[in-house]
PDB file of C-alpha atoms in Angstrom:
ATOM      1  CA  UNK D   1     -20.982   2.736  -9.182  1.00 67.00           C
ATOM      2  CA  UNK D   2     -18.531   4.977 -10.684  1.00 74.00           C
ATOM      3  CA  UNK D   3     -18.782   3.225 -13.893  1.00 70.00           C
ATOM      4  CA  UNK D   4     -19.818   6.122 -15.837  1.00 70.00           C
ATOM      5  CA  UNK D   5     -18.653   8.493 -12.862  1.00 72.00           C
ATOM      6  CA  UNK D   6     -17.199  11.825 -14.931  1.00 69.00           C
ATOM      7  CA  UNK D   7     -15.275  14.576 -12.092  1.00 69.00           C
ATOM      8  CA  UNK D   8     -16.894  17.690 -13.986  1.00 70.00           C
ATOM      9  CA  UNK D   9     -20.815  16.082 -14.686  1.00 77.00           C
ATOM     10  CA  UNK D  10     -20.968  13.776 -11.371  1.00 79.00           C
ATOM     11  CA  UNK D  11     -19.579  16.545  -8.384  1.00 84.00           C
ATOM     12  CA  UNK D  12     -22.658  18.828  -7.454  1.00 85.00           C
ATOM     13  CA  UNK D  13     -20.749  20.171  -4.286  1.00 87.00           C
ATOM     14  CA  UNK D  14     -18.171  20.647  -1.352  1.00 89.00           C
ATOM     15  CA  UNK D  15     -19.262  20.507   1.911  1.00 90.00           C
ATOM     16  CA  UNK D  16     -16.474  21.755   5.098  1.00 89.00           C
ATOM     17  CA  UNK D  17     -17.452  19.516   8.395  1.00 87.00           C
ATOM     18  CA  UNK D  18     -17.883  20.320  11.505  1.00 89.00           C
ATOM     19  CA  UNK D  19     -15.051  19.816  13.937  1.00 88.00           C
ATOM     20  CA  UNK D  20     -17.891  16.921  15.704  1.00 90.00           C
ATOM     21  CA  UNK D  21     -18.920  15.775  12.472  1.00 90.00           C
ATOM     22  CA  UNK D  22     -15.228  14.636  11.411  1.00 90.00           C
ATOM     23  CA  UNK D  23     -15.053  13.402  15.091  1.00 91.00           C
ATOM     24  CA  UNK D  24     -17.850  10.646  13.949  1.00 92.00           C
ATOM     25  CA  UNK D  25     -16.736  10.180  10.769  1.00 92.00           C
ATOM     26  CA  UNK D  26     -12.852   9.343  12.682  1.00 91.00           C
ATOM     27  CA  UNK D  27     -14.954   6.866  14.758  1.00 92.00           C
ATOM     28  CA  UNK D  28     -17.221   5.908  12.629  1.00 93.00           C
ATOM     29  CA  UNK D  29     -13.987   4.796  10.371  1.00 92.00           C
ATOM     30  CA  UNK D  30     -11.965   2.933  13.629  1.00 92.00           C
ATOM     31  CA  UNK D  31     -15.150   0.764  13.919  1.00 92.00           C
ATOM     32  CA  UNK D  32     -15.826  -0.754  10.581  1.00 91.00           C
ATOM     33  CA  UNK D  33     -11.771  -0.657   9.960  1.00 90.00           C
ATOM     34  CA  UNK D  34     -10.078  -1.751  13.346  1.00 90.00           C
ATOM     35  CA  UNK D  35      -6.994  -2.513  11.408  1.00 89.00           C
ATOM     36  CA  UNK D  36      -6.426   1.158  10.443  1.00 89.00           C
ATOM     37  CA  UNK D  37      -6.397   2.082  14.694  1.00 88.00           C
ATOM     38  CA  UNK D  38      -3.014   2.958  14.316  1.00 91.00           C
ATOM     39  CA  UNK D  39      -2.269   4.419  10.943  1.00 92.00           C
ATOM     40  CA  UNK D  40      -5.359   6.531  10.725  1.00 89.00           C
ATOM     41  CA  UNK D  41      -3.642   9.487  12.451  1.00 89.00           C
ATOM     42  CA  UNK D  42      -1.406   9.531   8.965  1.00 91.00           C
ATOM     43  CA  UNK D  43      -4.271   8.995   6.693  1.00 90.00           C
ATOM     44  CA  UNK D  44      -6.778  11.815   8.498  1.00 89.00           C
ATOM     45  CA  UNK D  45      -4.806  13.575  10.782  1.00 87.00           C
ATOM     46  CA  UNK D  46      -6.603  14.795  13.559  1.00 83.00           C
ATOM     47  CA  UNK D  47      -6.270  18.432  13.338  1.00 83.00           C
ATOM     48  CA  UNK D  48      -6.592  18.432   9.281  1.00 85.00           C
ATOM     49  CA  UNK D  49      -9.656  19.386   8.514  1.00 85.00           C
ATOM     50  CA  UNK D  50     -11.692  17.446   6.247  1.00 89.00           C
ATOM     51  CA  UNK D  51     -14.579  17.726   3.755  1.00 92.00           C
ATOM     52  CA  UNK D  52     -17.357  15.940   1.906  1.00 93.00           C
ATOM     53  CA  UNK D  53     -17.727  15.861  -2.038  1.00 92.00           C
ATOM     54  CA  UNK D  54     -21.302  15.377  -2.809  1.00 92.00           C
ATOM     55  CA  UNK D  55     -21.821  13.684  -6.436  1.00 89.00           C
ATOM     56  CA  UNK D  56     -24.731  12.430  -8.252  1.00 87.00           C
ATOM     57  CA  UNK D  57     -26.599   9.223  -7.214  1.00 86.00           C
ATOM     58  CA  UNK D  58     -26.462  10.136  -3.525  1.00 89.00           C
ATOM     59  CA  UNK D  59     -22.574   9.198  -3.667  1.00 91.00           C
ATOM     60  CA  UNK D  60     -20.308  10.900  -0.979  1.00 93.00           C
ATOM     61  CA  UNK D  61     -16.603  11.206  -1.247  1.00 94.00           C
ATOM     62  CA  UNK D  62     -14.278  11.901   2.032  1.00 94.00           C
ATOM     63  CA  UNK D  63     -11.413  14.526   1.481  1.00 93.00           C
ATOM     64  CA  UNK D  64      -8.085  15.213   3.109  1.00 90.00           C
ATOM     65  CA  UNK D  65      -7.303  19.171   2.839  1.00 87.00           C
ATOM     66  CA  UNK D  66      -4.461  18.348   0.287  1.00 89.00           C
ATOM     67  CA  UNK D  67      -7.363  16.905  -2.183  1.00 89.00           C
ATOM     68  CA  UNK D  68      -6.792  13.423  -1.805  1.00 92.00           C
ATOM     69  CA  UNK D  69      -9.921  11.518  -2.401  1.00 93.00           C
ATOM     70  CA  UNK D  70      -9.727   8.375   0.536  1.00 94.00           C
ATOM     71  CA  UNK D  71     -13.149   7.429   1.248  1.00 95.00           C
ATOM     72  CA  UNK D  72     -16.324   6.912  -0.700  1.00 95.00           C
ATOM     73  CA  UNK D  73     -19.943   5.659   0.037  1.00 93.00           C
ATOM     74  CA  UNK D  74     -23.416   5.562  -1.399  1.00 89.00           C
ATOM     75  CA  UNK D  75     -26.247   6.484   0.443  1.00 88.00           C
ATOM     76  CA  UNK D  76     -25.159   6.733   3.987  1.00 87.00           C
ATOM     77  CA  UNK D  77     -23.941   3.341   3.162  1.00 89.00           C
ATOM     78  CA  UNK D  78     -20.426   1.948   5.016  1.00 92.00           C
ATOM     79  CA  UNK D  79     -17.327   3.683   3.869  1.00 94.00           C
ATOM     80  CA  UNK D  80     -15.123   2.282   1.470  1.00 95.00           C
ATOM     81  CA  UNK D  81     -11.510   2.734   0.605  1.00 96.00           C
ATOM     82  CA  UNK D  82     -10.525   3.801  -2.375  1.00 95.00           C
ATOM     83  CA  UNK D  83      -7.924   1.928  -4.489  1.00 96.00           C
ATOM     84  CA  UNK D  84      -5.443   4.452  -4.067  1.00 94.00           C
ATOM     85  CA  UNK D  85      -5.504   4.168  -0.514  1.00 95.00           C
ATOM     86  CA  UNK D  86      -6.168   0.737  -0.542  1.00 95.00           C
ATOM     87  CA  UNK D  87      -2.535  -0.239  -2.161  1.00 95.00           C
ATOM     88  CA  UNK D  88      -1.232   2.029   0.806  1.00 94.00           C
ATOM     89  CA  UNK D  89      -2.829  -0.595   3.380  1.00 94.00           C
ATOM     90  CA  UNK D  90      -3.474  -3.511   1.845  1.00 92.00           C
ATOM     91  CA  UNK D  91      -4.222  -4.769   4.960  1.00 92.00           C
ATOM     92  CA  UNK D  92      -7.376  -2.653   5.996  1.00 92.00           C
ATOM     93  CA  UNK D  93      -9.790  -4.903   4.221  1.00 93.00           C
ATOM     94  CA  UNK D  94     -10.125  -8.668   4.039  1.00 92.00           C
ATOM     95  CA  UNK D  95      -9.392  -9.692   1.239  1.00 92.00           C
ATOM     96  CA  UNK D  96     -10.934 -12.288  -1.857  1.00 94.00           C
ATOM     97  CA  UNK D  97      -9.075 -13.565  -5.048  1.00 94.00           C
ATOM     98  CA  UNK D  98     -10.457 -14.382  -7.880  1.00 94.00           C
ATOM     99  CA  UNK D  99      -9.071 -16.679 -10.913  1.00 91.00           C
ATOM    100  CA  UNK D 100      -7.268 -15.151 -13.756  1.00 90.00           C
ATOM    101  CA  UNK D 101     -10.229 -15.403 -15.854  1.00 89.00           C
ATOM    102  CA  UNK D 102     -11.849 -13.272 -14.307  1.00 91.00           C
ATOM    103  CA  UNK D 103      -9.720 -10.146 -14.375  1.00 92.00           C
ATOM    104  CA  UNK D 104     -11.148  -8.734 -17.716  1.00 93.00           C
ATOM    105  CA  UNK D 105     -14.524  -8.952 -16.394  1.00 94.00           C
ATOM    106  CA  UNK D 106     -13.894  -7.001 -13.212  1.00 94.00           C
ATOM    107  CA  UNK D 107     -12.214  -4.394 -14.813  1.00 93.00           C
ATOM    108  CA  UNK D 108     -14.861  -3.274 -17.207  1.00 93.00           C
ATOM    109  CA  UNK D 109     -16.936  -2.828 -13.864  1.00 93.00           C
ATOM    110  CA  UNK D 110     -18.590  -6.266 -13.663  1.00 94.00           C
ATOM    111  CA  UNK D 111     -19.420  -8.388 -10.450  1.00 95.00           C
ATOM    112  CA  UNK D 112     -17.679 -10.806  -9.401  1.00 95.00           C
ATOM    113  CA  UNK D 113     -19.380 -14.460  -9.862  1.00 93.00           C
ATOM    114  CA  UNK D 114     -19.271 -17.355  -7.178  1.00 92.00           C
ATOM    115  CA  UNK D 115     -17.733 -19.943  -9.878  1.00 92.00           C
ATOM    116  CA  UNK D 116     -14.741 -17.161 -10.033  1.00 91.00           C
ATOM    117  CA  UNK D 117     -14.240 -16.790  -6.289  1.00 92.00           C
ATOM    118  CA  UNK D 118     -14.422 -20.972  -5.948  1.00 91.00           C
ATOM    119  CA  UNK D 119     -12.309 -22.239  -8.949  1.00 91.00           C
ATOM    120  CA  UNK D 120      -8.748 -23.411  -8.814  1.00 90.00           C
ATOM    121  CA  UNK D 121      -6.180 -20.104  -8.551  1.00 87.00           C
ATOM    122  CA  UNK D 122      -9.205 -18.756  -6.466  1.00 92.00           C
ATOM    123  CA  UNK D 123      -8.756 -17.764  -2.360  1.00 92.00           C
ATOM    124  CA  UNK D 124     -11.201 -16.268   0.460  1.00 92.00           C
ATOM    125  CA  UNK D 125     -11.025 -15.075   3.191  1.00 89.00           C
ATOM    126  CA  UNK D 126     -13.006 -16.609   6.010  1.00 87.00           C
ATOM    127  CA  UNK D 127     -13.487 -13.756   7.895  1.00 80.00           C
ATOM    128  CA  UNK D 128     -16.052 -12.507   4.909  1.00 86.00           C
ATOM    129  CA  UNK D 129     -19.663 -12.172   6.221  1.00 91.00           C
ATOM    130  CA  UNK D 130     -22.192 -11.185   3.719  1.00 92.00           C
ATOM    131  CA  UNK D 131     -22.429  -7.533   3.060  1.00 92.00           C
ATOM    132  CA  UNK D 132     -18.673  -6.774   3.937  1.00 92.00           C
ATOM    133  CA  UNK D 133     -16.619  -4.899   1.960  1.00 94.00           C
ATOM    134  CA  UNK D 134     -13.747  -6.683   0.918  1.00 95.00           C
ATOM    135  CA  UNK D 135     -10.702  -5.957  -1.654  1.00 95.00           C
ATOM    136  CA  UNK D 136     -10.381  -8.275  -4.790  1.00 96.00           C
ATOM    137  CA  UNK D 137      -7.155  -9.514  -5.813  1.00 95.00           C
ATOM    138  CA  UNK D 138      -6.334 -11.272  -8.748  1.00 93.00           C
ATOM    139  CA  UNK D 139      -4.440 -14.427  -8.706  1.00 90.00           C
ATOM    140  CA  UNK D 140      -0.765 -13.761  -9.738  1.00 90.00           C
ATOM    141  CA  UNK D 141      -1.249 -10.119  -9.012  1.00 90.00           C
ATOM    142  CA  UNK D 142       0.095  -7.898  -6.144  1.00 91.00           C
ATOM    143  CA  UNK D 143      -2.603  -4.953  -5.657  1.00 93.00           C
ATOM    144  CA  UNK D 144      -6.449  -5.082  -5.286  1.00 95.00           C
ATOM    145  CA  UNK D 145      -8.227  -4.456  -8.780  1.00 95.00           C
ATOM    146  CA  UNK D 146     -11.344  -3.459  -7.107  1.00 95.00           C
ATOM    147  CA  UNK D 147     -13.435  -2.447  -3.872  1.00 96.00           C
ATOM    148  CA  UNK D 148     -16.611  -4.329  -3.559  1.00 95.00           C
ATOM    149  CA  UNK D 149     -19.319  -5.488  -1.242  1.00 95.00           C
ATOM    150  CA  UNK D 150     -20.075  -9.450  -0.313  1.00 95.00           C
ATOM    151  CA  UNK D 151     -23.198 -10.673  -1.310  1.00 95.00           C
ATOM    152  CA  UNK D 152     -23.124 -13.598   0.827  1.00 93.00           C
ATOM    153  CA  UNK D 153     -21.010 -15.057   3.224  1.00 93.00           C
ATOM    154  CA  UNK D 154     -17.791 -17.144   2.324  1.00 91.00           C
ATOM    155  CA  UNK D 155     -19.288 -20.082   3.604  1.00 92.00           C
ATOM    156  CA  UNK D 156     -22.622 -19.423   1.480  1.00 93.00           C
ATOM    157  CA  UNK D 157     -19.959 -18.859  -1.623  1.00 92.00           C
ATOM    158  CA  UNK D 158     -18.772 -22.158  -1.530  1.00 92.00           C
ATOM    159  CA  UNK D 159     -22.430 -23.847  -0.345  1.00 93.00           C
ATOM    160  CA  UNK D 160     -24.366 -22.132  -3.827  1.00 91.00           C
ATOM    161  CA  UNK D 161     -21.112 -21.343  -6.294  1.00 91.00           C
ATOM    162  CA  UNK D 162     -23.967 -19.337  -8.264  1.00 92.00           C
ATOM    163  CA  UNK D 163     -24.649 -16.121  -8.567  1.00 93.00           C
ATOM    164  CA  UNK D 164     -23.180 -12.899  -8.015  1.00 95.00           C
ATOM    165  CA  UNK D 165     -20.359 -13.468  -5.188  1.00 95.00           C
ATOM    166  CA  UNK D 166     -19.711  -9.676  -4.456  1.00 95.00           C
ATOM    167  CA  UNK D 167     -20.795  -6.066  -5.872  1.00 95.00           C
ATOM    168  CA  UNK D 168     -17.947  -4.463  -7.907  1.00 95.00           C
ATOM    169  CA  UNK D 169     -18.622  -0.715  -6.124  1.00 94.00           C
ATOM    170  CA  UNK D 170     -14.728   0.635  -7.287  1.00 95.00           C
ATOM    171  CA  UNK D 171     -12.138  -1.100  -9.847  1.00 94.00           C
ATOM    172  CA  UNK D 172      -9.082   0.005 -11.565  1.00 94.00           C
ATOM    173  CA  UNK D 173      -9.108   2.322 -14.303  1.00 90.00           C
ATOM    174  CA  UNK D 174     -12.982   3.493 -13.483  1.00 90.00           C
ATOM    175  CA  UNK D 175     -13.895   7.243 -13.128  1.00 88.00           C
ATOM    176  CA  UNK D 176     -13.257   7.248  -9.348  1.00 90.00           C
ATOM    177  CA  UNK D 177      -9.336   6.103 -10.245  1.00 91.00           C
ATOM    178  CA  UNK D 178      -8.988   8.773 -12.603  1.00 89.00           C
ATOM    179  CA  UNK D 179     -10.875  11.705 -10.634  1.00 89.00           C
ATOM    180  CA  UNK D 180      -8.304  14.749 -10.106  1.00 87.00           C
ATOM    181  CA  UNK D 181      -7.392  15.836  -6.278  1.00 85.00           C
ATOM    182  CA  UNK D 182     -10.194  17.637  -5.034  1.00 81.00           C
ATOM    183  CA  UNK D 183      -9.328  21.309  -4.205  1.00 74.00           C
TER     184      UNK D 183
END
């Protein structure tokens, strides 16, 4: 997704919300997050306002006033953390490690592939149902690498062990990581 993403090419606008529009958004965020209930007050403080970065390819990013980039999605898809965010609460997402192998892969923006999710220095998390988002870790690591989206269940991961496992939507290093505060 942000692949080839480039701040000056890829942003076609800033958009200020409505005080009931960031209201949603709040909500919108408590339900697909539950984890965040309590912290979400320091990530999006209620009386900050808020705004939305349109980009190319129908992608939205969420802004704090301070320019911090926390939330992205892709046609009024679910909203995902970014990595920077992400390493503040590791615990927001469940999470699925991959082998060592697979590391180099994920960070040049590839999906991740059932045989890397299965294999022996490999982990998942039950609670993955098929199109979740989830963070991948890497085994031996400490932070997520990337932000992606499960194909299928983890049950169906272990049942078919081919195929693509989850969508690689945001990894380390991509243009997302590197994109500037947003003014």
């Amino acid at each position: 997704m942000f692949k080839k993403f480039d701040e000056k090419e890829s942003v076609s606008g800033t958009q200020q919300l409505k005080s009931s529009v960031q209201k949603s958004i709040r909500n919108k965020l408590i339900s697909e997050f539950p984890t965040l209930t309590n912290h979400l007050d320091k990530i999006i403080p209620k009386k900050d306002a808020f705004k939305i970065v349109k980009c190319h390819e129908h992608i939205e990013l969420l802004v704090r006033s301070d320019g911090e980039i926390l939330f992205f999605r892709q046609r009024e898809g679910t909203w995902m953390p970014t990595l920077r965010l992400l390493h503040k609460y590791p615990f927001m997402l469940p999470w699925m490690q991959v082998d060592r192998g697979a590391i180099r892969f994920i960070l040049s923006g590839a999906n991740i592939m059932c045989p890397g999710l299965t294999s022996k220095g490999a982990n998942m998390s039950p609670a993955a149902d098929a199109n979740c988002v989830v963070a991948v870790m890497a085994e031996g690591k400490q932070n997520a690498l990337c932000v992606g989206i499960t194909a299928l269940s983890a049950k169906d991961i272990k049942k078919t062990n081919k195929g693509v496992g989850i969508e690689n939507c945001h990894y380390l290093n991509d243009g997302l990581w590197y994109m500037k505060p947003v003014k």
